[in-house]
mmCIF file of N, CA, C and O in Angstrom:
data_model
loop_
_atom_site.group_PDB
_atom_site.id
_atom_site.type_symbol
_atom_site.label_atom_id
_atom_site.label_comp_id
_atom_site.label_asym_id
_atom_site.label_seq_id
_atom_site.Cartn_x
_atom_site.Cartn_y
_atom_site.Cartn_z
ATOM 1 N N UNK A 1 -6.986 15.390 48.362
ATOM 2 C CA UNK A 1 -5.898 16.361 48.122
ATOM 3 C C UNK A 1 -4.900 15.829 46.870
ATOM 4 O O UNK A 1 -4.053 16.635 46.548
ATOM 5 N N UNK A 2 -5.278 14.835 46.250
ATOM 6 C CA UNK A 2 -4.583 14.273 45.121
ATOM 7 C C UNK A 2 -5.658 14.259 43.897
ATOM 8 O O UNK A 2 -6.755 14.067 44.168
ATOM 9 N N UNK A 3 -5.168 14.496 42.753
ATOM 10 C CA UNK A 3 -6.074 14.531 41.509
ATOM 11 C C UNK A 3 -6.728 13.135 41.383
ATOM 12 O O UNK A 3 -5.931 12.093 41.603
ATOM 13 N N UNK A 4 -7.893 13.074 40.975
ATOM 14 C CA UNK A 4 -8.643 11.765 40.823
ATOM 15 C C UNK A 4 -8.210 11.089 39.496
ATOM 16 O O UNK A 4 -8.219 11.743 38.426
ATOM 17 N N UNK A 5 -7.547 9.913 39.576
ATOM 18 C CA UNK A 5 -7.298 9.176 38.461
ATOM 19 C C UNK A 5 -7.226 7.746 38.741
ATOM 20 O O UNK A 5 -6.682 7.346 39.673
ATOM 21 N N UNK A 6 -8.149 6.975 37.988
ATOM 22 C CA UNK A 6 -8.323 5.570 38.336
ATOM 23 C C UNK A 6 -6.887 4.641 38.153
ATOM 24 O O UNK A 6 -6.970 3.618 38.677
ATOM 25 N N UNK A 7 -5.984 5.259 37.545
ATOM 26 C CA UNK A 7 -4.737 4.429 37.350
ATOM 27 C C UNK A 7 -3.656 4.881 38.386
ATOM 28 O O UNK A 7 -2.499 4.299 38.351
ATOM 29 N N UNK A 8 -4.065 5.649 39.326
ATOM 30 C CA UNK A 8 -2.968 6.096 40.402
ATOM 31 C C UNK A 8 -3.763 5.979 41.760
ATOM 32 O O UNK A 8 -4.957 6.285 41.882
ATOM 33 N N UNK A 9 -3.255 5.254 42.751
ATOM 34 C CA UNK A 9 -3.774 5.109 44.022
ATOM 35 C C UNK A 9 -2.791 5.451 45.170
ATOM 36 O O UNK A 9 -1.566 5.209 44.982
ATOM 37 N N UNK A 10 -3.179 6.020 46.347
ATOM 38 C CA UNK A 10 -2.374 6.370 47.366
ATOM 39 C C UNK A 10 -2.800 5.691 48.553
ATOM 40 O O UNK A 10 -3.985 5.601 48.848
ATOM 41 N N UNK A 11 -1.785 5.228 49.290
ATOM 42 C CA UNK A 11 -2.094 4.372 50.594
ATOM 43 C C UNK A 11 -1.203 4.865 51.576
ATOM 44 O O UNK A 11 -0.138 5.356 51.386
ATOM 45 N N UNK A 12 -1.627 4.524 52.904
ATOM 46 C CA UNK A 12 -0.857 4.738 54.009
ATOM 47 C C UNK A 12 0.063 3.788 54.119
ATOM 48 O O UNK A 12 -0.144 2.537 54.417
ATOM 49 N N UNK A 13 1.365 3.997 53.943
ATOM 50 C CA UNK A 13 2.373 2.910 53.793
ATOM 51 C C UNK A 13 2.422 2.157 55.147
ATOM 52 O O UNK A 13 2.700 0.897 55.013
ATOM 53 N N UNK A 14 2.227 2.789 56.143
ATOM 54 C CA UNK A 14 2.617 2.092 57.536
ATOM 55 C C UNK A 14 1.406 1.201 57.784
ATOM 56 O O UNK A 14 1.591 0.235 58.601
ATOM 57 N N UNK A 15 0.269 1.144 57.076
ATOM 58 C CA UNK A 15 -0.836 0.110 57.163
ATOM 59 C C UNK A 15 -0.775 -1.104 56.430
ATOM 60 O O UNK A 15 -1.410 -2.005 56.569
ATOM 61 N N UNK A 16 0.360 -1.110 55.528
ATOM 62 C CA UNK A 16 0.597 -2.117 54.559
ATOM 63 C C UNK A 16 1.592 -3.063 55.135
ATOM 64 O O UNK A 16 2.503 -2.684 55.781
ATOM 65 N N UNK A 17 1.465 -4.471 54.811
ATOM 66 C CA UNK A 17 2.497 -5.422 55.149
ATOM 67 C C UNK A 17 2.998 -5.868 53.854
ATOM 68 O O UNK A 17 2.222 -6.336 53.052
ATOM 69 N N UNK A 18 4.340 -5.989 53.850
ATOM 70 C CA UNK A 18 5.101 -6.357 52.719
ATOM 71 C C UNK A 18 5.598 -7.757 52.778
ATOM 72 O O UNK A 18 5.808 -8.182 53.863
ATOM 73 N N UNK A 19 5.603 -8.601 51.691
ATOM 74 C CA UNK A 19 5.362 -8.216 50.359
ATOM 75 C C UNK A 19 3.960 -8.102 50.034
ATOM 76 O O UNK A 19 3.130 -8.803 50.598
ATOM 77 N N UNK A 20 3.649 -7.230 48.927
ATOM 78 C CA UNK A 20 2.241 -7.142 48.518
ATOM 79 C C UNK A 20 2.074 -8.264 47.411
ATOM 80 O O UNK A 20 3.045 -8.762 46.878
ATOM 81 N N UNK A 21 0.864 -8.582 47.363
ATOM 82 C CA UNK A 21 0.498 -9.673 46.374
ATOM 83 C C UNK A 21 -0.503 -9.148 45.363
ATOM 84 O O UNK A 21 -1.584 -8.417 45.581
ATOM 85 N N UNK A 22 -0.205 -9.364 44.034
ATOM 86 C CA UNK A 22 -1.173 -9.039 42.801
ATOM 87 C C UNK A 22 -1.872 -10.297 42.351
ATOM 88 O O UNK A 22 -1.052 -11.208 42.130
ATOM 89 N N UNK A 23 -3.236 -10.234 42.324
ATOM 90 C CA UNK A 23 -3.786 -11.481 41.969
ATOM 91 C C UNK A 23 -5.232 -10.984 41.351
ATOM 92 O O UNK A 23 -5.674 -10.025 41.245
ATOM 93 N N UNK A 24 -5.782 -12.132 40.783
ATOM 94 C CA UNK A 24 -7.327 -11.998 40.147
ATOM 95 C C UNK A 24 -8.238 -12.253 41.381
ATOM 96 O O UNK A 24 -7.717 -13.079 42.406
ATOM 97 N N UNK A 25 -9.471 -11.918 41.208
ATOM 98 C CA UNK A 25 -10.398 -12.085 42.314
ATOM 99 C C UNK A 25 -10.837 -13.692 42.320
ATOM 100 O O UNK A 25 -10.716 -14.336 41.323
ATOM 101 N N UNK A 26 -11.366 -14.053 43.321
ATOM 102 C CA UNK A 26 -11.704 -15.368 43.649
ATOM 103 C C UNK A 26 -13.023 -15.373 44.398
ATOM 104 O O UNK A 26 -13.334 -14.282 45.135
ATOM 105 N N UNK A 27 -13.881 -16.339 44.118
ATOM 106 C CA UNK A 27 -15.192 -16.395 44.948
ATOM 107 C C UNK A 27 -14.952 -16.289 46.373
ATOM 108 O O UNK A 27 -14.025 -16.883 46.999
ATOM 109 N N UNK A 28 -15.769 -15.464 46.956
ATOM 110 C CA UNK A 28 -15.691 -15.161 48.586
ATOM 111 C C UNK A 28 -14.890 -14.199 48.939
ATOM 112 O O UNK A 28 -14.863 -13.749 50.037
ATOM 113 N N UNK A 29 -14.085 -13.361 47.979
ATOM 114 C CA UNK A 29 -13.255 -12.243 48.377
ATOM 115 C C UNK A 29 -14.244 -11.142 48.790
ATOM 116 O O UNK A 29 -15.277 -10.918 48.288
ATOM 117 N N UNK A 30 -13.706 -10.385 49.796
ATOM 118 C CA UNK A 30 -14.322 -9.221 50.414
ATOM 119 C C UNK A 30 -13.369 -8.145 50.429
ATOM 120 O O UNK A 30 -12.213 -8.398 50.737
ATOM 121 N N UNK A 31 -13.912 -6.860 50.727
ATOM 122 C CA UNK A 31 -13.128 -5.816 50.956
ATOM 123 C C UNK A 31 -14.067 -4.636 51.551
ATOM 124 O O UNK A 31 -15.284 -4.914 51.524
ATOM 125 N N UNK A 32 -13.365 -3.686 52.037
ATOM 126 C CA UNK A 32 -14.238 -2.456 52.501
ATOM 127 C C UNK A 32 -14.078 -1.325 51.693
ATOM 128 O O UNK A 32 -13.107 -0.486 51.887
ATOM 129 N N UNK A 33 -14.914 -1.160 50.817
ATOM 130 C CA UNK A 33 -14.765 -0.063 49.813
ATOM 131 C C UNK A 33 -14.767 1.295 50.414
ATOM 132 O O UNK A 33 -15.468 1.605 51.380
ATOM 133 N N UNK A 34 -13.827 2.234 49.908
ATOM 134 C CA UNK A 34 -13.673 3.634 50.435
ATOM 135 C C UNK A 34 -15.132 4.224 50.362
ATOM 136 O O UNK A 34 -15.713 4.155 49.229
ATOM 137 N N UNK A 35 -15.660 4.830 51.322
ATOM 138 C CA UNK A 35 -16.761 5.623 51.407
ATOM 139 C C UNK A 35 -17.950 4.805 51.983
ATOM 140 O O UNK A 35 -19.119 5.386 51.867
ATOM 141 N N UNK A 36 -17.748 3.548 52.169
ATOM 142 C CA UNK A 36 -18.840 2.801 52.834
ATOM 143 C C UNK A 36 -18.838 2.695 54.407
ATOM 144 O O UNK A 36 -19.368 1.772 54.914
ATOM 145 N N UNK A 37 -18.019 3.580 54.949
ATOM 146 C CA UNK A 37 -18.081 3.643 56.331
ATOM 147 C C UNK A 37 -17.613 2.310 57.065
ATOM 148 O O UNK A 37 -18.190 1.956 58.120
ATOM 149 N N UNK A 38 -16.575 1.737 56.447
ATOM 150 C CA UNK A 38 -16.104 0.401 56.967
ATOM 151 C C UNK A 38 -16.888 -0.881 56.894
ATOM 152 O O UNK A 38 -16.574 -1.817 57.452
ATOM 153 N N UNK A 39 -17.957 -0.795 56.112
ATOM 154 C CA UNK A 39 -18.813 -1.906 55.741
ATOM 155 C C UNK A 39 -18.076 -2.790 54.720
ATOM 156 O O UNK A 39 -17.546 -2.348 53.657
ATOM 157 N N UNK A 40 -18.145 -4.050 55.064
ATOM 158 C CA UNK A 40 -17.467 -5.034 54.160
ATOM 159 C C UNK A 40 -18.425 -5.441 53.011
ATOM 160 O O UNK A 40 -19.567 -5.317 53.288
ATOM 161 N N UNK A 41 -17.891 -5.650 51.921
ATOM 162 C CA UNK A 41 -18.688 -5.985 50.557
ATOM 163 C C UNK A 41 -17.976 -7.087 49.918
ATOM 164 O O UNK A 41 -16.718 -7.125 49.671
ATOM 165 N N UNK A 42 -18.751 -7.971 49.439
ATOM 166 C CA UNK A 42 -18.217 -9.098 48.530
ATOM 167 C C UNK A 42 -17.819 -8.464 47.214
ATOM 168 O O UNK A 42 -18.602 -7.711 46.649
ATOM 169 N N UNK A 43 -16.722 -8.944 46.686
ATOM 170 C CA UNK A 43 -16.300 -8.442 45.348
ATOM 171 C C UNK A 43 -17.260 -8.828 44.346
ATOM 172 O O UNK A 43 -17.740 -7.929 43.440
ATOM 173 N N UNK A 44 -17.914 -9.995 44.480
ATOM 174 C CA UNK A 44 -19.067 -10.281 43.455
ATOM 175 C C UNK A 44 -20.146 -9.298 43.449
ATOM 176 O O UNK A 44 -20.457 -8.801 42.234
ATOM 177 N N UNK A 45 -20.474 -8.686 44.527
ATOM 178 C CA UNK A 45 -21.631 -7.725 44.619
ATOM 179 C C UNK A 45 -21.023 -6.328 44.114
ATOM 180 O O UNK A 45 -21.851 -5.641 43.526
ATOM 181 N N UNK A 46 -19.780 -6.049 44.472
ATOM 182 C CA UNK A 46 -19.288 -4.801 44.035
ATOM 183 C C UNK A 46 -19.279 -4.782 42.593
ATOM 184 O O UNK A 46 -19.573 -3.723 41.769
ATOM 185 N N UNK A 47 -18.669 -5.934 41.874
ATOM 186 C CA UNK A 47 -18.671 -6.041 40.457
ATOM 187 C C UNK A 47 -20.090 -5.915 39.833
ATOM 188 O O UNK A 47 -20.309 -5.362 38.711
ATOM 189 N N UNK A 48 -21.080 -6.524 40.421
ATOM 190 C CA UNK A 48 -22.588 -6.541 39.972
ATOM 191 C C UNK A 48 -23.083 -5.030 40.032
ATOM 192 O O UNK A 48 -23.580 -4.526 39.097
ATOM 193 N N UNK A 49 -22.717 -4.298 41.049
ATOM 194 C CA UNK A 49 -23.021 -2.935 41.145
ATOM 195 C C UNK A 49 -22.457 -1.973 40.099
ATOM 196 O O UNK A 49 -23.053 -1.074 39.515
ATOM 197 N N UNK A 50 -21.232 -2.502 39.567
ATOM 198 C CA UNK A 50 -20.588 -1.786 38.514
ATOM 199 C C UNK A 50 -21.018 -2.205 37.105
ATOM 200 O O UNK A 50 -20.621 -1.741 36.210
ATOM 201 N N UNK A 51 -21.885 -3.333 37.304
ATOM 202 C CA UNK A 51 -22.341 -3.935 35.989
ATOM 203 C C UNK A 51 -21.310 -4.457 35.024
ATOM 204 O O UNK A 51 -21.331 -4.314 33.720
ATOM 205 N N UNK A 52 -20.235 -4.984 35.705
ATOM 206 C CA UNK A 52 -19.307 -5.502 34.919
ATOM 207 C C UNK A 52 -19.588 -6.993 34.286
ATOM 208 O O UNK A 52 -20.258 -7.845 35.058
ATOM 209 N N UNK A 53 -19.171 -7.326 33.041
ATOM 210 C CA UNK A 53 -19.525 -8.539 32.448
ATOM 211 C C UNK A 53 -18.542 -9.679 33.151
ATOM 212 O O UNK A 53 -17.613 -9.304 33.864
ATOM 213 N N UNK A 54 -18.960 -10.888 32.828
ATOM 214 C CA UNK A 54 -18.089 -11.964 33.466
ATOM 215 C C UNK A 54 -16.743 -11.794 32.815
ATOM 216 O O UNK A 54 -15.639 -12.081 33.533
ATOM 217 N N UNK A 55 -16.538 -11.590 31.508
ATOM 218 C CA UNK A 55 -15.163 -11.405 30.953
ATOM 219 C C UNK A 55 -14.458 -10.131 31.735
ATOM 220 O O UNK A 55 -13.290 -10.311 31.973
ATOM 221 N N UNK A 56 -15.182 -9.047 31.911
ATOM 222 C CA UNK A 56 -14.482 -7.875 32.587
ATOM 223 C C UNK A 56 -14.072 -8.214 34.057
ATOM 224 O O UNK A 56 -12.982 -7.794 34.493
ATOM 225 N N UNK A 57 -14.887 -8.899 34.623
ATOM 226 C CA UNK A 57 -14.453 -9.388 36.134
ATOM 227 C C UNK A 57 -13.164 -10.282 36.073
ATOM 228 O O UNK A 57 -12.421 -10.030 36.933
ATOM 229 N N UNK A 58 -13.120 -11.015 35.121
ATOM 230 C CA UNK A 58 -11.888 -11.939 35.103
ATOM 231 C C UNK A 58 -10.554 -11.035 34.819
ATOM 232 O O UNK A 58 -9.493 -11.523 34.978
ATOM 233 N N UNK A 59 -10.828 -9.815 34.144
ATOM 234 C CA UNK A 59 -9.676 -8.953 33.905
ATOM 235 C C UNK A 59 -9.198 -8.080 34.982
ATOM 236 O O UNK A 59 -8.125 -7.595 35.053
ATOM 237 N N UNK A 60 -10.043 -7.932 36.098
ATOM 238 C CA UNK A 60 -9.741 -7.149 37.171
ATOM 239 C C UNK A 60 -8.612 -7.684 38.112
ATOM 240 O O UNK A 60 -8.543 -8.939 38.359
ATOM 241 N N UNK A 61 -7.597 -6.869 38.430
ATOM 242 C CA UNK A 61 -6.504 -7.200 39.393
ATOM 243 C C UNK A 61 -6.889 -6.680 40.747
ATOM 244 O O UNK A 61 -7.565 -5.727 40.945
ATOM 245 N N UNK A 62 -6.345 -7.379 41.710
ATOM 246 C CA UNK A 62 -6.368 -7.053 43.107
ATOM 247 C C UNK A 62 -5.128 -6.898 43.710
ATOM 248 O O UNK A 62 -4.212 -7.751 43.405
ATOM 249 N N UNK A 63 -4.885 -5.907 44.655
ATOM 250 C CA UNK A 63 -3.565 -5.919 45.348
ATOM 251 C C UNK A 63 -3.912 -6.290 46.819
ATOM 252 O O UNK A 63 -5.042 -5.817 47.369
ATOM 253 N N UNK A 64 -3.025 -7.171 47.368
ATOM 254 C CA UNK A 64 -3.428 -7.661 48.669
ATOM 255 C C UNK A 64 -2.267 -7.450 49.612
ATOM 256 O O UNK A 64 -0.984 -7.453 49.178
ATOM 257 N N UNK A 65 -2.536 -7.165 50.905
ATOM 258 C CA UNK A 65 -1.483 -7.054 51.931
ATOM 259 C C UNK A 65 -1.836 -8.019 53.092
ATOM 260 O O UNK A 65 -2.960 -7.705 53.545
ATOM 261 N N UNK A 66 -0.984 -8.799 53.380
ATOM 262 C CA UNK A 66 -1.299 -9.821 54.523
ATOM 263 C C UNK A 66 -2.663 -10.357 54.448
ATOM 264 O O UNK A 66 -3.367 -10.463 55.402
ATOM 265 N N UNK A 67 -3.034 -10.749 53.241
ATOM 266 C CA UNK A 67 -4.336 -11.513 53.041
ATOM 267 C C UNK A 67 -5.593 -10.600 52.921
ATOM 268 O O UNK A 67 -6.673 -11.007 52.769
ATOM 269 N N UNK A 68 -5.325 -9.228 52.931
ATOM 270 C CA UNK A 68 -6.412 -8.284 52.858
ATOM 271 C C UNK A 68 -6.462 -7.501 51.562
ATOM 272 O O UNK A 68 -5.318 -6.880 51.250
ATOM 273 N N UNK A 69 -7.401 -7.391 50.856
ATOM 274 C CA UNK A 69 -7.424 -6.658 49.575
ATOM 275 C C UNK A 69 -7.474 -5.209 49.990
ATOM 276 O O UNK A 69 -8.380 -4.703 50.679
ATOM 277 N N UNK A 70 -6.482 -4.530 49.365
ATOM 278 C CA UNK A 70 -6.424 -3.094 49.682
ATOM 279 C C UNK A 70 -6.689 -2.224 48.455
ATOM 280 O O UNK A 70 -6.966 -1.018 48.531
ATOM 281 N N UNK A 71 -6.695 -2.901 47.303
ATOM 282 C CA UNK A 71 -7.090 -2.091 45.952
ATOM 283 C C UNK A 71 -7.618 -2.961 45.004
ATOM 284 O O UNK A 71 -7.053 -3.981 44.554
ATOM 285 N N UNK A 72 -8.818 -2.632 44.487
ATOM 286 C CA UNK A 72 -9.456 -3.217 43.418
ATOM 287 C C UNK A 72 -8.928 -2.352 42.196
ATOM 288 O O UNK A 72 -9.440 -1.247 42.067
ATOM 289 N N UNK A 73 -7.849 -2.773 41.699
ATOM 290 C CA UNK A 73 -7.192 -1.865 40.716
ATOM 291 C C UNK A 73 -7.850 -1.295 39.681
ATOM 292 O O UNK A 73 -8.620 -1.926 38.912
ATOM 293 N N UNK A 74 -7.912 0.080 39.701
ATOM 294 C CA UNK A 74 -8.534 0.843 38.813
ATOM 295 C C UNK A 74 -9.984 1.265 39.114
ATOM 296 O O UNK A 74 -10.717 1.980 38.553
ATOM 297 N N UNK A 75 -10.534 0.630 40.297
ATOM 298 C CA UNK A 75 -11.943 0.828 40.684
ATOM 299 C C UNK A 75 -12.011 1.582 42.123
ATOM 300 O O UNK A 75 -12.669 2.629 42.195
ATOM 301 N N UNK A 76 -11.447 0.921 43.081
ATOM 302 C CA UNK A 76 -11.786 1.444 44.496
ATOM 303 C C UNK A 76 -10.629 0.974 45.396
ATOM 304 O O UNK A 76 -10.315 -0.205 45.315
ATOM 305 N N UNK A 77 -10.144 1.684 46.427
ATOM 306 C CA UNK A 77 -9.373 1.351 47.422
ATOM 307 C C UNK A 77 -10.141 1.017 48.626
ATOM 308 O O UNK A 77 -11.308 1.106 48.671
ATOM 309 N N UNK A 78 -9.401 0.270 49.601
ATOM 310 C CA UNK A 78 -10.025 -0.182 50.730
ATOM 311 C C UNK A 78 -10.038 0.886 51.865
ATOM 312 O O UNK A 78 -9.011 1.618 51.962
ATOM 313 N N UNK A 79 -11.078 1.086 52.581
ATOM 314 C CA UNK A 79 -11.160 2.168 53.616
ATOM 315 C C UNK A 79 -10.032 1.961 54.560
ATOM 316 O O UNK A 79 -9.437 2.996 55.111
ATOM 317 N N UNK A 80 -9.617 0.798 55.118
ATOM 318 C CA UNK A 80 -8.711 0.597 56.052
ATOM 319 C C UNK A 80 -7.246 1.018 55.675
ATOM 320 O O UNK A 80 -6.585 1.194 56.577
ATOM 321 N N UNK A 81 -6.992 1.312 54.434
ATOM 322 C CA UNK A 81 -5.659 1.602 53.909
ATOM 323 C C UNK A 81 -5.540 2.971 53.438
ATOM 324 O O UNK A 81 -4.484 3.422 52.785
ATOM 325 N N UNK A 82 -6.559 3.793 53.566
ATOM 326 C CA UNK A 82 -6.690 5.201 53.118
ATOM 327 C C UNK A 82 -5.820 6.152 53.873
ATOM 328 O O UNK A 82 -5.263 5.835 55.007
ATOM 329 N N UNK A 83 -5.426 7.210 53.225
ATOM 330 C CA UNK A 83 -4.630 8.316 53.891
ATOM 331 C C UNK A 83 -5.530 9.033 54.908
ATOM 332 O O UNK A 83 -6.741 9.073 54.659
ATOM 333 N N UNK A 84 -4.840 9.387 55.987
ATOM 334 C CA UNK A 84 -5.671 10.166 57.034
ATOM 335 C C UNK A 84 -4.649 11.221 57.708
ATOM 336 O O UNK A 84 -3.507 11.305 57.153
ATOM 337 N N UNK A 85 -5.236 11.956 58.688
ATOM 338 C CA UNK A 85 -4.435 12.892 59.309
ATOM 339 C C UNK A 85 -3.148 12.377 59.894
ATOM 340 O O UNK A 85 -2.073 13.166 60.129
ATOM 341 N N UNK A 86 -3.141 11.122 60.418
ATOM 342 C CA UNK A 86 -1.993 10.587 61.125
ATOM 343 C C UNK A 86 -1.035 9.856 60.003
ATOM 344 O O UNK A 86 0.082 9.404 60.494
ATOM 345 N N UNK A 87 -1.205 9.939 58.710
ATOM 346 C CA UNK A 87 -0.396 9.208 57.808
ATOM 347 C C UNK A 87 1.001 9.954 57.735
ATOM 348 O O UNK A 87 1.009 11.230 57.650
ATOM 349 N N UNK A 88 2.014 9.171 57.892
ATOM 350 C CA UNK A 88 3.452 9.790 57.844
ATOM 351 C C UNK A 88 4.091 9.469 56.490
ATOM 352 O O UNK A 88 4.812 10.354 56.016
ATOM 353 N N UNK A 89 3.871 8.366 55.899
ATOM 354 C CA UNK A 89 4.442 7.909 54.671
ATOM 355 C C UNK A 89 3.271 7.457 53.678
ATOM 356 O O UNK A 89 2.475 6.681 54.116
ATOM 357 N N UNK A 90 3.540 7.843 52.425
ATOM 358 C CA UNK A 90 2.541 7.626 51.399
ATOM 359 C C UNK A 90 3.163 6.553 50.383
ATOM 360 O O UNK A 90 4.292 6.873 49.979
ATOM 361 N N UNK A 91 2.396 5.559 50.018
ATOM 362 C CA UNK A 91 2.718 4.671 48.965
ATOM 363 C C UNK A 91 1.916 5.090 47.774
ATOM 364 O O UNK A 91 0.659 4.963 47.907
ATOM 365 N N UNK A 92 2.447 5.431 46.648
ATOM 366 C CA UNK A 92 1.616 5.643 45.462
ATOM 367 C C UNK A 92 1.937 4.577 44.479
ATOM 368 O O UNK A 92 2.966 4.248 44.172
ATOM 369 N N UNK A 93 0.844 4.027 43.990
ATOM 370 C CA UNK A 93 1.000 2.954 43.010
ATOM 371 C C UNK A 93 0.231 3.405 41.673
ATOM 372 O O UNK A 93 -0.983 3.884 41.740
ATOM 373 N N UNK A 94 0.967 3.156 40.658
ATOM 374 C CA UNK A 94 0.249 3.612 39.363
ATOM 375 C C UNK A 94 0.276 2.295 38.360
ATOM 376 O O UNK A 94 1.119 1.283 38.637
ATOM 377 N N UNK A 95 -0.639 2.299 37.488
ATOM 378 C CA UNK A 95 -0.834 1.256 36.529
ATOM 379 C C UNK A 95 -0.388 1.805 35.208
ATOM 380 O O UNK A 95 -0.351 3.013 34.954
ATOM 381 N N UNK A 96 -0.007 0.913 34.250
ATOM 382 C CA UNK A 96 0.230 1.285 32.943
ATOM 383 C C UNK A 96 -0.924 1.525 32.043
ATOM 384 O O UNK A 96 -1.749 0.729 32.131
#
């Protein structure tokens, strides 16, 4: 119900724990990509599927809530933090 734009992401505010943390990926990082029915995926494998170079991987930012990655910025949000019928408050995050 929102226009698709890789620089804007929408999250269920009540599923997030603040403060949020912005960081680069580390070996062993995992998340549940939207559309994978809750299956966890290593970020390394996610990046390989996207055919990102080593340099590109180092440029990717992650947003984290209470130790859980909820957005691979510019690429995919995490299934657990998506909007749904019970969402009451929406957090919109944009990149420059």
